Backbone as ProteinMPNN parsed JSONL, in Angstrom:
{"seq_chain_A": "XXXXXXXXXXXXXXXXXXXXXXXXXXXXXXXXXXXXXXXXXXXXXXXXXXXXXXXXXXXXXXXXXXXXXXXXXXXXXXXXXXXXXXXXXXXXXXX", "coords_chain_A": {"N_chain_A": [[35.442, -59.613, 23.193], [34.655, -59.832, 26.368], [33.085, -58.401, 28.409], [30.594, -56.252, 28.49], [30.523, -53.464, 28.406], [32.444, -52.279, 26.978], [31.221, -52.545, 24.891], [29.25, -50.806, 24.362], [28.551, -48.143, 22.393], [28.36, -44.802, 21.726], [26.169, -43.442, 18.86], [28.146, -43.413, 15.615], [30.864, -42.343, 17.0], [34.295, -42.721, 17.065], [36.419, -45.386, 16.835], [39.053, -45.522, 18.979], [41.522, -46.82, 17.728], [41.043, -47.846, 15.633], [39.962, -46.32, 13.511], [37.366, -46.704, 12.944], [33.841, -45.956, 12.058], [31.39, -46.213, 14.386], [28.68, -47.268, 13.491], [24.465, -47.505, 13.017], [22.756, -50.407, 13.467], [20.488, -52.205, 11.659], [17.949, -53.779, 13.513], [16.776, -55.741, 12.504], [18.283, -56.775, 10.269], [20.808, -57.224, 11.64], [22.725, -60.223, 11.767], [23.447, -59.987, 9.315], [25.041, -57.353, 8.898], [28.482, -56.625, 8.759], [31.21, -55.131, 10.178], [33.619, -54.564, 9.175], [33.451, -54.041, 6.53], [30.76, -52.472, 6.23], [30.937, -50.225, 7.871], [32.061, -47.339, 7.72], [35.044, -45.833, 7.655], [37.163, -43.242, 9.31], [39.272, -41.749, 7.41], [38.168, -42.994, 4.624], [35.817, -41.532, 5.083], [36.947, -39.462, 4.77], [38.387, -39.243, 2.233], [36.652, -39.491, 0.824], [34.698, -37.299, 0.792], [36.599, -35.18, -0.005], [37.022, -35.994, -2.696], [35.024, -34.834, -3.404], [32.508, -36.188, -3.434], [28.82, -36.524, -2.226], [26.862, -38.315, -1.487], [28.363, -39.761, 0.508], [29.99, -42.498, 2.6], [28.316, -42.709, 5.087], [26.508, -42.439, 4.445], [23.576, -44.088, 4.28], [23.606, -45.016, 7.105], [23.028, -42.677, 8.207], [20.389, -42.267, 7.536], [19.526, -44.43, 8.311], [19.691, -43.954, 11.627], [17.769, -41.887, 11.963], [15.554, -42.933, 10.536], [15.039, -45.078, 12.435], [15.482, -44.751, 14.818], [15.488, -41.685, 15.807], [12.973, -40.792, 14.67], [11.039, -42.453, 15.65], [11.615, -41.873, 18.232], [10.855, -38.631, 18.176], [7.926, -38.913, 17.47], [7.025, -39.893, 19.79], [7.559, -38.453, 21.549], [5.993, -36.493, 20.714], [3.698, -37.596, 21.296], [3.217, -37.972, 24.051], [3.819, -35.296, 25.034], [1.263, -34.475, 24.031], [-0.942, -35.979, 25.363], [-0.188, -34.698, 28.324], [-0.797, -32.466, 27.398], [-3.381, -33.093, 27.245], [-4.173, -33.702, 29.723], [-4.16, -31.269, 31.61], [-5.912, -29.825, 30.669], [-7.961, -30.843, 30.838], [-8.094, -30.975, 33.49], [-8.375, -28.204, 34.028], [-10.841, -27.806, 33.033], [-12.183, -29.359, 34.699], [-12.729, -27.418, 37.588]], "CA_chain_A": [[35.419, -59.078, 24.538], [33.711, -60.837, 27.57], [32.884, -57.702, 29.083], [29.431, -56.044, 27.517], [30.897, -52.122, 28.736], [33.237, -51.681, 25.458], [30.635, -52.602, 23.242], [28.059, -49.987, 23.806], [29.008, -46.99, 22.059], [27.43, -44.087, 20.881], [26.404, -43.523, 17.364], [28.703, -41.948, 15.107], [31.742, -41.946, 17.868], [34.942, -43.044, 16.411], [37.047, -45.86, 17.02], [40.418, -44.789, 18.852], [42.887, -47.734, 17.091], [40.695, -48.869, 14.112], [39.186, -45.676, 13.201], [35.966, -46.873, 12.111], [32.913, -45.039, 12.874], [30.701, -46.509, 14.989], [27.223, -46.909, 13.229], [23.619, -48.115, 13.543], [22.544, -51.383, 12.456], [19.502, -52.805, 11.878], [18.047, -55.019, 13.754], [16.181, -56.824, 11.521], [19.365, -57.53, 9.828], [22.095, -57.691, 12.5], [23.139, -61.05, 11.16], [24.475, -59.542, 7.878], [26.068, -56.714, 9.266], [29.679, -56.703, 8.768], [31.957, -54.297, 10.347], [34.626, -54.802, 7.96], [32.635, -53.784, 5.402], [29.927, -51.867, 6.565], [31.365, -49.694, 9.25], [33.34, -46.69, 7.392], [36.559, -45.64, 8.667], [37.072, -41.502, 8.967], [39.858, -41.331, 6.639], [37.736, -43.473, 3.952], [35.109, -40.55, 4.732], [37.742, -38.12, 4.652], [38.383, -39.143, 1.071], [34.919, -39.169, -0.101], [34.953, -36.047, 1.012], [38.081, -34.511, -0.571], [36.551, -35.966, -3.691], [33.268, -34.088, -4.345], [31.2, -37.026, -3.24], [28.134, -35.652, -1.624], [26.591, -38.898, -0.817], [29.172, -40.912, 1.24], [29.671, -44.068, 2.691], [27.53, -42.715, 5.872], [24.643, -41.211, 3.742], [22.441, -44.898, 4.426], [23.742, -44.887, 8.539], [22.396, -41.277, 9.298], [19.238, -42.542, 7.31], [19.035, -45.569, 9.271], [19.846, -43.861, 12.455], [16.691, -41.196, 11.421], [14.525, -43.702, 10.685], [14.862, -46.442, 13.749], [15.966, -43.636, 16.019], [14.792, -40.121, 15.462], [11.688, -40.35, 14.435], [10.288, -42.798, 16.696], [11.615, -40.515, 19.638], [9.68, -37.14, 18.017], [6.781, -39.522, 17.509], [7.231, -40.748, 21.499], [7.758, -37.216, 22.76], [4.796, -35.829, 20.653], [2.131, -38.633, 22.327], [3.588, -37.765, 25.53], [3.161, -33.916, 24.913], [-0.607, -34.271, 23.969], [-1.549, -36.859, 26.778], [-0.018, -34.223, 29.165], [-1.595, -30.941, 27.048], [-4.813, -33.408, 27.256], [-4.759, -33.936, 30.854], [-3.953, -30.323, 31.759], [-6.968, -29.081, 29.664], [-9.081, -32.05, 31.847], [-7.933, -30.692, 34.9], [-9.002, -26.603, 33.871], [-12.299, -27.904, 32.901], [-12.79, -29.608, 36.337], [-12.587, -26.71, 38.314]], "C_chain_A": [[34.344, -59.799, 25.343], [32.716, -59.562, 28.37], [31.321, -56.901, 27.921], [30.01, -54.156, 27.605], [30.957, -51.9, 26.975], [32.461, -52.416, 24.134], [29.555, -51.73, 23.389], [28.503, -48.434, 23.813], [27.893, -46.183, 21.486], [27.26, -44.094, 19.293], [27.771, -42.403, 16.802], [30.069, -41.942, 15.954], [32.852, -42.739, 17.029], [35.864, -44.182, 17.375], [38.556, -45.384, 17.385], [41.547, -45.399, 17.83], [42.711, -47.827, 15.728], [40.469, -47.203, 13.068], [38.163, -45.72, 12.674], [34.7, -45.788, 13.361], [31.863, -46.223, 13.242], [28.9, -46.373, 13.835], [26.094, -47.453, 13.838], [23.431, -48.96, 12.947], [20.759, -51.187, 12.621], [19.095, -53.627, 12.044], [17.595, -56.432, 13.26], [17.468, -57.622, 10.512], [20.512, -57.336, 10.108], [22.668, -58.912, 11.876], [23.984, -61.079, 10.098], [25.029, -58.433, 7.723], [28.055, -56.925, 9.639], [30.554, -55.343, 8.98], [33.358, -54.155, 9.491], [34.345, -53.394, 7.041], [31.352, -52.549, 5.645], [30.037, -50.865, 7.929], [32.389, -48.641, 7.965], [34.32, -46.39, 8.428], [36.738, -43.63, 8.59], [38.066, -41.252, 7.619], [39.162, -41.856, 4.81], [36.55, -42.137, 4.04], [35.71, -38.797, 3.742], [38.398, -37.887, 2.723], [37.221, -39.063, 0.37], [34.457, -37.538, -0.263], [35.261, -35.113, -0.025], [37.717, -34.652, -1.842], [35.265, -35.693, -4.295], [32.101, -35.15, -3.809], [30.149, -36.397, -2.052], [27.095, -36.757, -0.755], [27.723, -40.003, -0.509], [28.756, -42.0, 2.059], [28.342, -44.431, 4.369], [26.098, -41.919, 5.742], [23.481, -42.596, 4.889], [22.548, -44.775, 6.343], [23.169, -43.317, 8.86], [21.201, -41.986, 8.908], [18.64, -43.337, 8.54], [18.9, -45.025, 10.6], [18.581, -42.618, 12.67], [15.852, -41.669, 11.558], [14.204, -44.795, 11.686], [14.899, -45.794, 14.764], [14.69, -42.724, 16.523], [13.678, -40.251, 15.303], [10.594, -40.975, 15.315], [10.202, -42.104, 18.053], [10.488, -39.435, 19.441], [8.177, -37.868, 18.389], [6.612, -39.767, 19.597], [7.001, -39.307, 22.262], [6.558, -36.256, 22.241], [3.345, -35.99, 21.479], [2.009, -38.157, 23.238], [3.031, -35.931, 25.644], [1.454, -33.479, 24.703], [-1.021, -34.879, 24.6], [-1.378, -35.791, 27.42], [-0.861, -33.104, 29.214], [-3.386, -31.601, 27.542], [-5.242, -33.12, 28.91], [-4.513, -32.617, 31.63], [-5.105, -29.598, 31.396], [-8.327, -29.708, 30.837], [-9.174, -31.07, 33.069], [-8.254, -29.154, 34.778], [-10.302, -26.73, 34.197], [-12.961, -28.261, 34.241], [-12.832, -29.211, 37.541], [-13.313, -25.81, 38.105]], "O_chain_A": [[33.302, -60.257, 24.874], [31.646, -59.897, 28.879], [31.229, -57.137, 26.716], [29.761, -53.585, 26.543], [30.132, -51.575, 26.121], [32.822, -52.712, 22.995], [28.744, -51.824, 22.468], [28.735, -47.71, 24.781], [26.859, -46.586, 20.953], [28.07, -44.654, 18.554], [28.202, -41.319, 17.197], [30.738, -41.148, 15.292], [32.352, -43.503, 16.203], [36.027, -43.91, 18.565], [39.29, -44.94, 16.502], [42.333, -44.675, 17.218], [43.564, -47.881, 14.842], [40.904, -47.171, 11.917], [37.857, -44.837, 11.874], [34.664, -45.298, 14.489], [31.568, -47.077, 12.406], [28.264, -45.336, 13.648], [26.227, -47.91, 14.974], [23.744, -48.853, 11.761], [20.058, -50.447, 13.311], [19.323, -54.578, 11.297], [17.881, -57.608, 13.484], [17.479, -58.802, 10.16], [21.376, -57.235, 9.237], [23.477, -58.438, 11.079], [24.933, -61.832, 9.883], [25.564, -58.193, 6.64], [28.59, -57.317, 10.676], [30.615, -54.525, 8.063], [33.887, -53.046, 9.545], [34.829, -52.265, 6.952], [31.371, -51.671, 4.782], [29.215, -50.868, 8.846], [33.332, -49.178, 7.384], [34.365, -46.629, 9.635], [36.299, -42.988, 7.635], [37.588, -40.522, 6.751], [39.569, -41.22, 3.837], [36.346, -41.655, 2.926], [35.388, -37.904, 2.958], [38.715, -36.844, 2.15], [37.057, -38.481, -0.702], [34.019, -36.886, -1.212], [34.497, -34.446, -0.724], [37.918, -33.638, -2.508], [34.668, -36.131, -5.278], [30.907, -34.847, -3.814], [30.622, -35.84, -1.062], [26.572, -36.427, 0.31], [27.907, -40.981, -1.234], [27.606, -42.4, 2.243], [27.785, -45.471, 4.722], [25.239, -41.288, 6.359], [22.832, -42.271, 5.883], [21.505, -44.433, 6.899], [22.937, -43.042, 10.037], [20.683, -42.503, 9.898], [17.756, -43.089, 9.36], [17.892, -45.508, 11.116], [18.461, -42.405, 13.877], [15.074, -41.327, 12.449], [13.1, -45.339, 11.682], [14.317, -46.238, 15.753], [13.641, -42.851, 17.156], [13.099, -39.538, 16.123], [9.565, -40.406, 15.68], [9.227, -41.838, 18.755], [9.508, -39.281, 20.17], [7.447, -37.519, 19.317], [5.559, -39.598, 20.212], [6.397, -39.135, 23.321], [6.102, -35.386, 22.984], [2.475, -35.268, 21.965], [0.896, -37.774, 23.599], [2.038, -35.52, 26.244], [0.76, -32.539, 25.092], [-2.139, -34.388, 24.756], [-2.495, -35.272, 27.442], [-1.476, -32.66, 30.183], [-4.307, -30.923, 27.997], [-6.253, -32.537, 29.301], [-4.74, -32.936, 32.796], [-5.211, -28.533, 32.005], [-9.257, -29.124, 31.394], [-10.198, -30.525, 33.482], [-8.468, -28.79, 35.934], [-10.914, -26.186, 35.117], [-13.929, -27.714, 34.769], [-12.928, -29.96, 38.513], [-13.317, -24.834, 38.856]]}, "name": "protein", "num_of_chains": 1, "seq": "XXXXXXXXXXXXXXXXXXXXXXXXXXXXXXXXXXXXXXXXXXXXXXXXXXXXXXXXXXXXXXXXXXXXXXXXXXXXXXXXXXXXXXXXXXXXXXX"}
């Protein structure tokens, strides 16, 4: 595709034609990411599933999407919360 739109998807959202799920990579190793291969498909979950498996083929993609994601956000929105609690506390005292 020429167009940059239909390539930025959410995580996790499903492919309408292919059915693959959308995951996260990493960027450190974008290069050896293969959607093929590394991209489940729902019905490939949907059997993992069906068969008792408890870690499936999107156990390492939530991880990844946890650890590159998620946690840097909490971390981001905690800083931000105690700069603000700090300067709120500043501004009591100087009155």
């Amino acid at each position: 595709s020429k167009k940059r739109n239909p390539l930025l998807k959410a995580p996790f959202c499903v492919h309408p034609k292919t059915g693959k799920v959308c995951v996260p990579i990493d960027p450190e190793r974008a290069e050896e990411f293969d959607p093929d291969k590394d991209a489940p498909s729902v019905a490939q979950l949907l059997n993992q599933l069906d068969s008792g498996v408890t870690n499936t083929s999107m156990t390492e993609n939530v991880r990844l999407f946890e650890d590159l994601f998620l946690k840097a956000l909490s971390r981001t929105t905690q800083e931000e919360m105690s700069r603000k609690t700090r300067e709120a506390v500043k501004m009591d005292v100087d009155f």
